[in-house]
XYZ file of C-alpha atoms in Angstrom:
674
model
C 0.000 0.000 0.000
C 1.531 3.267 -1.082
C 1.154 6.384 1.007
C 0.533 9.784 -0.522
C -0.628 13.166 0.695
C -4.056 14.635 0.076
C -3.914 17.499 -2.392
C -5.840 20.755 -1.923
C -9.434 20.794 -3.122
C -8.827 22.490 -6.453
C -10.235 19.956 -8.893
C -6.766 18.808 -9.929
C -5.774 15.150 -9.587
C -4.920 14.269 -6.018
C -3.015 11.432 -4.449
C -4.335 9.526 -1.501
C -3.673 6.557 0.705
C -5.295 3.747 -1.237
C -5.602 0.028 -0.851
C -4.679 -1.843 -4.022
C -7.524 -3.016 -6.259
C -9.355 -6.130 -5.180
C -10.223 -7.661 -8.499
C -11.296 -11.037 -9.740
C -12.633 -11.794 -13.157
C -16.405 -12.263 -13.497
C -15.807 -15.877 -14.487
C -14.028 -16.617 -11.229
C -17.118 -15.409 -9.378
C -19.307 -17.767 -11.362
C -21.471 -14.903 -12.590
C -22.393 -14.196 -16.169
C -21.239 -10.734 -17.151
C -23.811 -9.200 -19.435
C -22.802 -7.159 -22.437
C -23.273 -3.420 -21.999
C -26.626 -2.183 -23.203
C -26.754 -0.430 -26.587
C -25.670 3.166 -26.295
C -28.237 5.866 -26.245
C -28.565 8.268 -29.112
C -28.689 11.097 -26.605
C -25.741 13.363 -25.862
C -25.777 13.174 -22.074
C -23.808 15.859 -20.278
C -23.538 17.659 -16.998
C -23.015 21.374 -16.736
C -23.677 24.598 -14.934
C -26.079 27.221 -16.219
C -26.475 30.994 -15.871
C -29.093 33.440 -17.144
C -29.719 37.182 -16.969
C -33.014 38.828 -17.879
C -33.107 42.623 -17.895
C -36.723 43.323 -16.975
C -39.004 46.172 -17.905
C -36.924 47.348 -20.845
C -34.037 48.215 -18.543
C -31.383 47.537 -21.150
C -29.299 44.852 -22.790
C -27.403 42.055 -21.078
C -23.667 42.563 -20.686
C -21.943 39.684 -22.445
C -18.826 40.247 -20.359
C -20.751 39.997 -17.086
C -22.546 36.862 -18.259
C -19.203 35.327 -19.187
C -17.722 36.121 -15.767
C -20.706 34.586 -14.008
C -20.313 31.412 -16.061
C -16.601 31.331 -15.291
C -17.439 31.173 -11.573
C -18.955 27.717 -12.097
C -16.541 26.464 -14.761
C -15.705 23.515 -12.488
C -19.164 22.070 -13.210
C -18.470 21.818 -16.946
C -14.830 22.350 -17.885
C -15.093 21.065 -21.472
C -16.620 24.187 -23.030
C -18.585 27.381 -22.415
C -21.465 28.609 -24.529
C -23.106 32.043 -24.422
C -26.063 33.585 -26.212
C -27.181 37.205 -25.782
C -30.058 38.949 -27.521
C -31.140 42.280 -26.104
C -32.532 41.834 -22.581
C -31.837 38.085 -22.299
C -28.570 36.205 -21.931
C -27.984 32.475 -21.384
C -24.729 30.663 -20.623
C -23.684 27.081 -19.963
C -20.561 25.267 -18.819
C -20.529 21.777 -20.324
C -19.059 18.422 -19.293
C -19.393 16.023 -22.209
C -20.285 12.419 -21.393
C -21.766 10.909 -24.588
C -21.429 11.881 -28.286
C -18.510 14.106 -27.440
C -18.586 16.196 -30.636
C -22.055 17.794 -30.509
C -24.634 19.270 -28.200
C -23.229 22.735 -27.546
C -25.447 24.973 -25.441
C -27.404 27.216 -25.501
C -29.683 25.223 -27.802
C -32.308 26.635 -30.163
C -35.486 25.249 -31.683
C -36.085 25.131 -35.452
C -36.805 28.851 -35.924
C -34.506 30.109 -33.158
C -37.370 31.572 -31.153
C -36.804 29.363 -28.126
C -33.408 29.009 -26.434
C -32.358 26.639 -23.681
C -29.569 25.941 -21.208
C -29.902 22.841 -19.057
C -27.982 21.021 -16.365
C -28.478 17.296 -15.888
C -29.699 14.235 -17.752
C -32.969 13.228 -19.390
C -32.879 9.442 -19.156
C -35.934 8.838 -21.334
C -34.746 11.231 -24.042
C -34.819 8.543 -26.747
C -38.492 7.747 -26.152
C -39.464 11.423 -26.000
C -37.409 12.123 -29.129
C -39.187 9.391 -31.101
C -42.576 10.814 -30.159
C -41.494 14.324 -31.125
C -40.069 13.173 -34.457
C -43.350 11.435 -35.186
C -45.056 14.753 -34.502
C -42.954 16.547 -37.118
C -40.167 18.083 -35.058
C -36.637 18.290 -36.459
C -33.576 17.807 -34.273
C -30.271 19.588 -34.835
C -28.230 17.457 -32.415
C -28.253 14.231 -30.452
C -28.273 16.017 -27.115
C -30.801 14.801 -24.579
C -31.631 18.371 -23.608
C -32.938 19.206 -27.081
C -36.014 17.117 -26.286
C -36.902 19.738 -23.654
C -37.046 22.427 -26.349
C -39.396 20.548 -28.631
C -41.508 19.094 -25.836
C -41.983 22.649 -24.546
C -43.068 23.758 -28.019
C -45.834 21.158 -27.891
C -46.944 21.355 -24.274
C -45.439 24.397 -22.573
C -44.478 23.788 -18.916
C -46.719 20.701 -18.922
C -43.889 18.997 -20.827
C -42.213 18.438 -17.460
C -44.487 15.476 -16.860
C -42.890 13.728 -19.868
C -39.324 14.058 -18.597
C -37.556 11.404 -16.518
C -34.238 12.499 -15.135
C -32.306 14.962 -13.034
C -32.329 18.486 -14.380
C -32.444 22.207 -13.858
C -32.998 24.392 -16.897
C -33.688 27.916 -18.099
C -35.679 28.386 -21.306
C -36.252 31.682 -23.081
C -39.613 31.683 -24.878
C -38.992 34.473 -27.391
C -42.502 34.671 -28.888
C -44.020 35.052 -25.408
C -41.113 37.141 -24.008
C -40.956 34.809 -21.033
C -38.210 33.017 -19.094
C -39.108 29.545 -17.806
C -37.001 27.705 -15.248
C -37.553 24.300 -13.648
C -36.027 21.688 -11.333
C -36.364 17.921 -11.298
C -38.753 16.103 -8.994
C -36.374 15.334 -6.126
C -33.911 18.221 -6.418
C -30.857 16.387 -7.743
C -29.812 19.513 -9.661
C -29.719 22.955 -8.005
C -31.115 26.291 -9.163
C -30.589 29.642 -7.432
C -32.125 32.937 -8.506
C -31.994 36.597 -7.514
C -34.441 39.435 -8.058
C -32.844 42.817 -8.604
C -34.653 46.110 -9.264
C -34.042 45.845 -13.021
C -32.879 42.269 -13.574
C -33.623 38.636 -12.823
C -30.635 36.296 -12.445
C -30.334 32.536 -12.122
C -27.472 30.066 -11.804
C -26.631 26.514 -10.823
C -24.616 27.751 -7.866
C -24.875 30.824 -5.705
C -21.239 31.771 -6.341
C -22.142 32.691 -9.930
C -24.818 35.131 -8.740
C -22.334 36.756 -6.381
C -20.253 37.826 -9.385
C -23.025 40.287 -10.296
C -22.151 43.628 -8.663
C -25.732 44.286 -7.556
C -26.227 41.051 -5.586
C -25.854 41.952 -1.918
C -24.157 39.651 0.589
C -26.474 40.721 3.394
C -27.390 37.689 5.499
C -30.999 36.530 5.569
C -31.856 36.162 9.259
C -34.576 33.588 8.496
C -32.110 31.469 6.549
C -29.638 31.673 9.435
C -32.318 30.408 11.824
C -33.026 27.503 9.470
C -29.340 26.687 9.163
C -28.806 26.604 12.911
C -31.843 24.356 13.363
C -31.250 21.926 10.470
C -27.528 22.253 9.636
C -28.430 23.378 6.095
C -30.580 26.060 4.470
C -33.747 24.525 2.963
C -35.402 25.809 -0.215
C -36.832 28.278 -0.988
C -34.534 30.110 1.428
C -30.928 31.047 0.710
C -28.341 32.432 3.088
C -28.265 35.839 1.365
C -31.365 38.011 1.476
C -31.243 38.803 -2.252
C -31.200 35.147 -3.326
C -33.717 32.296 -3.350
C -33.727 28.644 -4.397
C -36.351 27.116 -6.662
C -37.760 24.097 -4.783
C -37.690 20.628 -6.364
C -40.644 19.639 -8.570
C -41.418 23.307 -9.308
C -41.225 25.541 -12.332
C -41.146 29.310 -12.479
C -42.054 31.795 -15.182
C -40.659 35.325 -15.338
C -42.324 37.713 -17.752
C -40.466 40.492 -19.541
C -41.889 43.009 -17.054
C -40.571 40.980 -14.107
C -43.855 39.320 -13.086
C -43.126 35.930 -11.503
C -45.199 32.801 -10.924
C -44.099 29.545 -9.269
C -46.019 26.275 -9.643
C -45.527 22.729 -8.369
C -45.758 20.186 -11.200
C -45.394 16.916 -9.266
C -46.380 15.634 -5.835
C -45.011 12.352 -4.450
C -47.798 9.758 -4.468
C -49.343 8.329 -1.319
C -50.031 4.635 -0.682
C -53.009 3.356 -2.650
C -54.905 0.081 -2.638
C -54.171 -3.133 -0.777
C -50.619 -4.265 -0.162
C -49.270 -6.792 -2.663
C -47.521 -9.865 -1.250
C -44.028 -8.955 -0.066
C -42.267 -11.339 -2.505
C -44.187 -9.819 -5.417
C -43.400 -6.263 -4.319
C -39.710 -7.109 -3.842
C -39.504 -8.622 -7.321
C -41.128 -5.533 -8.820
C -38.677 -3.245 -7.002
C -35.713 -5.197 -8.371
C -37.110 -5.088 -11.904
C -37.682 -1.358 -11.836
C -34.323 -0.671 -10.232
C -32.596 -2.895 -12.803
C -34.099 -0.851 -15.644
C -33.129 2.369 -13.888
C -29.518 1.261 -13.468
C -29.343 0.146 -17.104
C -30.475 3.593 -18.266
C -27.827 5.284 -16.119
C -24.749 3.352 -17.290
C -25.053 4.542 -20.893
C -22.109 6.829 -21.602
C -18.935 7.102 -23.657
C -16.707 7.852 -20.676
C -15.522 5.616 -17.818
C -18.087 5.042 -15.090
C -18.238 3.312 -11.723
C -20.149 3.064 -8.446
C -19.816 4.553 -4.985
C -19.782 1.518 -2.689
C -20.082 1.695 1.103
C -20.950 -1.962 1.576
C -24.467 -1.095 2.735
C -27.538 -2.519 1.084
C -28.366 0.496 -1.131
C -24.982 0.963 -2.778
C -24.353 -2.800 -2.932
C -27.664 -3.409 -4.695
C -26.964 -0.665 -7.240
C -23.458 -2.031 -7.814
C -24.758 -5.583 -8.283
C -27.203 -4.413 -10.951
C -24.534 -2.260 -12.593
C -22.263 -5.313 -12.754
C -25.037 -7.162 -14.591
C -25.097 -4.421 -17.208
C -21.334 -4.339 -17.745
C -19.076 -6.687 -19.678
C -16.066 -5.559 -17.605
C -15.512 -5.349 -13.842
C -17.174 -2.246 -12.415
C -14.899 0.308 -10.769
C -16.000 0.964 -7.192
C -14.940 3.619 -4.698
C -15.064 3.773 -0.911
C -13.779 5.981 1.873
C -13.095 5.311 5.529
C -11.677 6.822 8.706
C -8.770 6.118 10.984
C -11.297 5.951 13.854
C -12.352 2.249 13.779
C -15.983 2.596 14.905
C -16.673 4.966 11.979
C -14.761 2.987 9.337
C -16.871 1.060 6.783
C -14.063 0.058 4.447
C -14.119 -3.593 5.464
C -17.777 -3.836 4.455
C -17.140 -2.093 1.146
C -14.163 -4.350 0.422
C -16.198 -7.459 1.206
C -18.972 -6.315 -1.133
C -16.392 -5.512 -3.814
C -14.941 -9.019 -3.594
C -18.394 -10.544 -3.842
C -19.346 -8.404 -6.845
C -15.974 -8.797 -8.583
C -15.318 -5.067 -8.842
C -12.118 -3.118 -9.348
C -12.096 -1.508 -5.944
C -10.405 1.718 -4.839
C -10.459 3.272 -1.389
C -8.937 6.046 0.674
C -8.828 7.116 4.315
C -9.723 10.425 5.970
C -7.409 11.151 8.870
C -8.192 13.639 11.587
C -4.876 15.438 11.123
C -5.802 16.175 7.492
C -9.198 17.669 8.321
C -8.025 21.074 9.574
C -6.343 21.879 6.272
C -9.172 20.512 4.150
C -12.231 21.986 5.862
C -11.754 25.596 4.646
C -11.728 24.303 1.076
C -14.804 22.162 1.703
C -16.605 25.245 3.027
C -15.812 27.045 -0.239
C -17.252 24.179 -2.289
C -20.643 24.742 -0.638
C -22.065 28.173 -1.444
C -24.038 28.283 1.791
C -23.123 27.186 5.310
C -23.505 23.408 5.364
C -22.890 21.371 8.505
C -23.448 17.805 7.358
C -20.046 16.481 8.418
C -20.055 13.862 5.674
C -19.411 16.678 3.191
C -15.678 16.308 3.884
C -15.442 12.602 2.987
C -17.893 13.191 0.128
C -15.532 15.697 -1.482
C -12.541 13.399 -1.035
C -14.475 10.388 -2.324
C -15.450 12.390 -5.414
C -11.802 13.198 -6.031
C -10.801 9.591 -5.657
C -13.474 8.521 -8.151
C -12.633 11.325 -10.601
C -9.101 9.962 -10.949
C -10.656 6.922 -12.637
C -14.107 7.809 -13.998
C -16.379 10.659 -15.076
C -19.701 9.140 -13.956
C -20.641 7.263 -10.777
C -23.830 5.617 -9.575
C -24.887 6.106 -5.957
C -27.415 4.660 -3.521
C -28.989 8.050 -2.759
C -32.733 7.810 -2.169
C -32.818 4.224 -0.925
C -33.184 5.191 2.732
C -35.843 7.817 2.049
C -38.008 5.573 -0.134
C -37.684 2.367 1.897
C -37.712 3.668 5.503
C -34.023 3.151 6.105
C -33.171 5.729 8.762
C -33.017 4.952 12.501
C -35.540 7.738 13.096
C -38.236 5.378 11.776
C -37.523 3.086 14.727
C -37.121 6.052 17.069
C -40.617 7.327 16.260
C -42.138 3.970 17.170
C -40.111 3.942 20.382
C -41.278 7.490 21.131
C -44.924 6.490 20.832
C -44.300 3.704 23.345
C -42.291 6.006 25.610
C -45.077 8.580 25.700
C -47.418 5.933 27.111
C -45.177 5.314 30.130
C -46.181 6.866 33.466
C -44.576 10.255 34.040
C -42.606 8.924 37.000
C -41.079 6.189 34.840
C -40.135 8.706 32.147
C -38.403 10.895 34.726
C -36.452 7.922 36.056
C -35.285 6.957 32.568
C -34.238 10.540 31.795
C -32.326 10.831 35.065
C -30.503 7.567 34.394
C -29.568 8.744 30.886
C -28.004 11.911 32.268
C -25.729 9.836 34.493
C -24.265 7.874 31.574
C -20.612 8.681 30.782
C -20.007 10.691 27.619
C -18.681 8.755 24.627
C -17.512 9.950 21.195
C -17.766 6.567 19.482
C -19.986 6.069 16.419
C -23.680 6.180 17.429
C -22.688 6.169 21.082
C -25.550 4.941 23.250
C -25.465 7.862 25.666
C -25.568 10.468 22.863
C -28.446 8.766 21.034
C -30.440 8.134 24.218
C -30.137 11.701 25.489
C -31.234 13.168 22.161
C -34.113 10.700 21.961
C -35.395 11.428 25.462
C -35.008 15.191 25.134
C -37.698 15.403 22.453
C -39.584 12.077 22.453
C -42.731 13.612 23.957
C -43.074 16.287 21.261
C -45.270 16.031 18.138
C -43.790 13.865 15.387
C -42.710 16.673 13.035
C -40.973 18.664 15.731
C -39.211 15.765 17.427
C -37.953 14.461 14.075
C -36.444 17.821 13.151
C -34.938 18.229 16.609
C -33.376 14.757 16.499
C -31.807 15.510 13.132
C -30.727 19.097 13.769
C -28.505 21.148 16.064
C -30.045 24.241 17.691
C -33.800 24.144 18.470
C -35.590 27.454 19.091
C -34.748 27.545 22.803
C -31.116 26.788 21.972
C -31.038 29.609 19.447
C -32.467 31.956 22.064
C -29.299 31.340 24.080
C -26.944 31.183 21.103
C -27.870 34.281 19.106
C -26.542 37.667 20.165
C -29.112 40.317 21.055
C -29.139 42.090 17.677
C -29.299 38.819 15.752
C -32.207 37.699 17.942
C -34.125 40.883 17.165
C -33.699 40.346 13.428
C -34.697 36.675 13.616
C -37.453 36.932 16.223
C -40.302 36.135 13.803
C -38.589 33.235 12.062
C -39.918 29.738 12.779
C -37.203 27.202 11.868
C -39.775 24.452 11.392
C -42.323 26.359 9.292
C -40.936 25.321 5.900
C -40.890 21.662 6.930
C -44.440 21.825 8.283
C -45.666 23.266 4.992
C -43.916 20.558 2.979
C -45.321 17.772 5.156
C -48.844 19.210 5.231
C -49.018 19.142 1.428
C -48.331 15.394 1.510
C -50.901 14.579 4.203
C -49.113 12.014 6.406
C -51.301 9.994 8.765
C -48.768 8.383 11.126
C -45.434 9.266 12.712
C -43.752 6.931 10.224
C -45.430 8.833 7.378
C -44.162 12.092 8.865
C -40.631 10.705 8.974
C -40.827 9.562 5.342
C -42.200 12.934 4.230
C -39.474 14.878 6.032
C -36.742 12.541 4.832
C -37.905 12.712 1.216
C -39.104 16.296 0.819
C -36.718 18.043 3.175
C -33.588 16.104 4.154
C -33.007 14.382 0.802
C -33.493 17.524 -1.276
C -31.689 20.044 0.903
C -28.976 17.939 2.530
C -28.148 14.642 0.804
C -28.565 15.795 -2.777
C -26.911 19.159 -2.133
C -23.930 17.301 -0.756
C -23.851 14.890 -3.703
C -24.076 17.681 -6.278
C -21.553 20.130 -4.808
C -18.997 17.502 -3.810
C -19.072 15.742 -7.173
C -19.366 18.782 -9.406
C -16.447 20.471 -7.646
C -14.331 18.027 -9.678
C -16.707 17.625 -12.666
C -17.868 14.175 -11.582
C -21.421 13.185 -12.466
C -23.455 11.316 -9.830
C -26.511 9.346 -10.944
C -29.027 7.991 -8.424
C -30.996 4.974 -9.743
C -33.321 4.880 -6.719
C -34.633 8.323 -7.725
C -35.946 7.068 -11.038
C -39.596 8.092 -11.202
C -40.808 4.531 -11.828
C -38.873 3.210 -8.829
C -39.830 6.035 -6.482
C -43.518 6.190 -7.341
C -43.913 2.429 -7.014
C -42.203 2.452 -3.613
C -44.241 5.375 -2.306
C -47.538 3.805 -3.401
C -46.800 0.711 -1.324
C -48.294 0.700 2.177
C -45.716 1.851 4.689
C -46.068 -1.412 6.604
C -44.330 -3.150 3.683
C -41.424 -0.719 3.573
C -40.713 -0.367 7.276
C -39.895 -3.019 9.824
C -40.850 -3.218 13.459
C -37.331 -2.693 14.807
C -35.306 -3.321 11.652
C -35.025 -0.931 8.726
C -35.827 -1.561 5.046
C -37.388 -5.053 5.214
C -38.713 -4.868 1.641
C -35.399 -3.767 0.171
C -33.611 -6.492 2.116
C -35.990 -9.034 0.637
C -35.405 -7.568 -2.825
C -31.652 -7.942 -2.389
C -31.750 -11.640 -1.527
C -31.473 -12.757 -5.139
C -28.498 -10.477 -5.818
C -26.465 -10.204 -2.613
C -25.235 -12.621 0.049
C -26.939 -12.616 3.436
C -23.977 -10.986 5.158
C -24.716 -7.825 3.144
C -28.506 -7.647 3.162
C -28.760 -8.676 6.817
C -26.228 -6.135 8.064
C -27.700 -3.340 10.202
C -27.510 0.153 8.779
C -24.243 1.871 9.622
C -24.599 5.295 8.027
C -22.007 7.720 6.721
C -20.885 8.999 10.120
C -17.841 11.209 10.726
C -15.873 11.261 14.033
C -16.377 14.975 14.576
C -16.699 14.693 18.354
C -13.281 13.091 18.699
C -11.750 15.391 16.090
C -12.946 18.489 17.945
C -11.223 17.261 21.091
C -8.102 16.268 19.142
C -6.775 17.394 15.742
C -9.440 20.096 15.240
C -9.207 21.488 18.749
C -6.967 24.415 17.820
C -9.073 25.319 14.773
C -12.256 25.313 16.863
C -10.677 27.423 19.595
C -9.466 29.993 17.053
C -12.704 30.235 15.069
C -14.937 30.356 18.158
C -12.721 32.768 20.091
C -14.916 35.208 22.087
C -13.374 38.367 20.652
C -13.872 37.140 17.103
C -17.504 36.234 17.780
C -18.104 39.588 19.474
C -16.832 41.464 16.416
C -19.013 39.350 14.155
C -22.088 40.099 16.265
C -24.118 36.957 15.552
C -23.442 34.533 18.404
C -23.235 34.990 22.177
C -19.564 34.436 23.129
C -20.119 33.143 26.710
C -22.674 30.576 25.533
C -20.436 29.314 22.720
C -17.441 29.185 25.060
C -19.446 27.099 27.526
C -20.433 24.627 24.796
C -16.843 24.304 23.645
C -15.441 23.995 27.162
C -17.832 21.207 28.175
C -17.073 19.300 24.988
C -13.304 19.671 25.293
C -13.391 18.508 28.919
C -15.399 15.448 27.873
C -18.339 16.108 30.191
C -20.775 16.591 27.281
C -20.977 15.723 23.602
C -21.794 18.943 21.753
C -20.352 17.766 18.432
C -23.407 18.670 16.362
C -23.746 22.166 17.767
C -20.031 22.904 17.561
C -19.715 21.517 14.031
C -22.620 23.716 12.941
C -20.848 26.773 14.343
C -17.449 25.733 13.007
C -18.718 25.263 9.446
C -20.569 28.578 9.581
C -17.376 30.365 10.591
C -15.380 28.645 7.842
C -18.081 29.568 5.311
C -18.125 33.162 6.577
C -14.380 33.349 6.100
C -14.794 32.322 2.466
C -17.904 34.341 1.561
C -18.123 37.207 4.051
C -14.452 37.898 4.527
C -14.400 37.034 8.203
């Protein structure tokens, strides 16, 4: 095993500590390697997009400004840049070519040039949509998958979104109607930020492109700050800067030439309908749909592979990808030097079983201090999911070998895979205990010694008991987050409290859940996981980490056919009594050995508690220094100092709260200059 140093997060090739490939031929595994499916006729590509609309006849778009905004997200599509400007409208795209490498330049135009388009993402059913459009008389100028959006829009307007299967964010200029149309995919795999200015409307794949515009203010949005402190991320439609918003998933927006805006939802996740099919039948259907989804996502003219943790989701995707490949699949894993957090042995075992060409690396605590400032710059907004650090490094490891990877994102949300599902059932039982018994349990929990091991019992029990008696929505968000309202009342400095006093950190989540109409605590958990956590945490992390090095991540579980089938199944089929994902485990039996599908969920944990007491101690002390916080004026220095002191002395585990503050300060250093 060779040892190398981790390079800075610049998108250039980096060296890492890697275990040599574990590779056996498919024949030696006694599995029949299937030939790769015929290649699509679509030009699939990832990119970043930018648009400027000067509203109300304010003037013409500056081509130079548009170019500079596109340059800010060149990492998303380093192969080429395309710009189109005509009077008050300008569109730009940064392109990463994946299939049919010679064509498909953006912006695209329809037959008469009246409609122009820039798009980020993939339309997986582009061939089927193209055939229908050709039959209707449309002519195509390229093989790009995104051209189907143009012609489908010509036929159906925004209703064309129902025809599209994929991950996407796009901006379309409808010249005849003098209207800008923008849209995001159903689950939010691809991002879209926008800003309203007095005389212009701006949009971009990442916030950093909007910040290039001289009129976009960096004034903090106090409501967004409250959301960040509560959830560890800023949920749509909020953005950390007051001038900026995010288009929510499954929505489209129209902006008229005079600046009038409308936002509409075009898809709602289905609810369970009808009687439950037999579990074996449902499991077989899930495998069939997932197999077709994987097959549609391994079509490309560049090297591809799979992110493999050794858990059931990524292992199932990798097994199906191996079926669709005539060569061993490249797989990638990451681990930690803290043993209770390290999943590499599970990933390696799955790789041996599935005959993959396996690559792995290790995150060491001593490397984190130098890497975290760069990770904070990758994410445009403060983002405190600690797995963002290994996600960035895993993306770099994969990008050394491939341009496209498949992931298991969405499996937990669709098939009730998170421990909170079990926690909600335990909470319902706990609430039925006599008050005296509950007090005794809580007192005993407080006497437990503090541990910083992965999923330490004392940490999990204290968080569970603290909020178990609350309504399902609130306790779920409190379990997952950092600073609840009463915590923020102590954390925020006086002026910051005055600005944020009307902000409810749970309002956005309540609105999202209410629209879905959950009936049980388990339904609430699924709704929050799918509509809130997946879109604004997991998929944000996947997009920013991967696109920082121009790596494309595809999520087969988020195929519409897979997701809608799963969500229409009664929850009792998808959730277990005390074990997660029973249906998916059953589905995996025909593809994976029992040691994989029986293994309890581990999760992508990061040893932040131990790091903060060890290799990150000095960084935390410097960033959370009372004088620095006092000058910043957002957080109460004595309260923060008390949190840090108790954690460093080992008498409490405040890792979530401290990590949330640490990542905010690192982000502020990158985007606020302090």
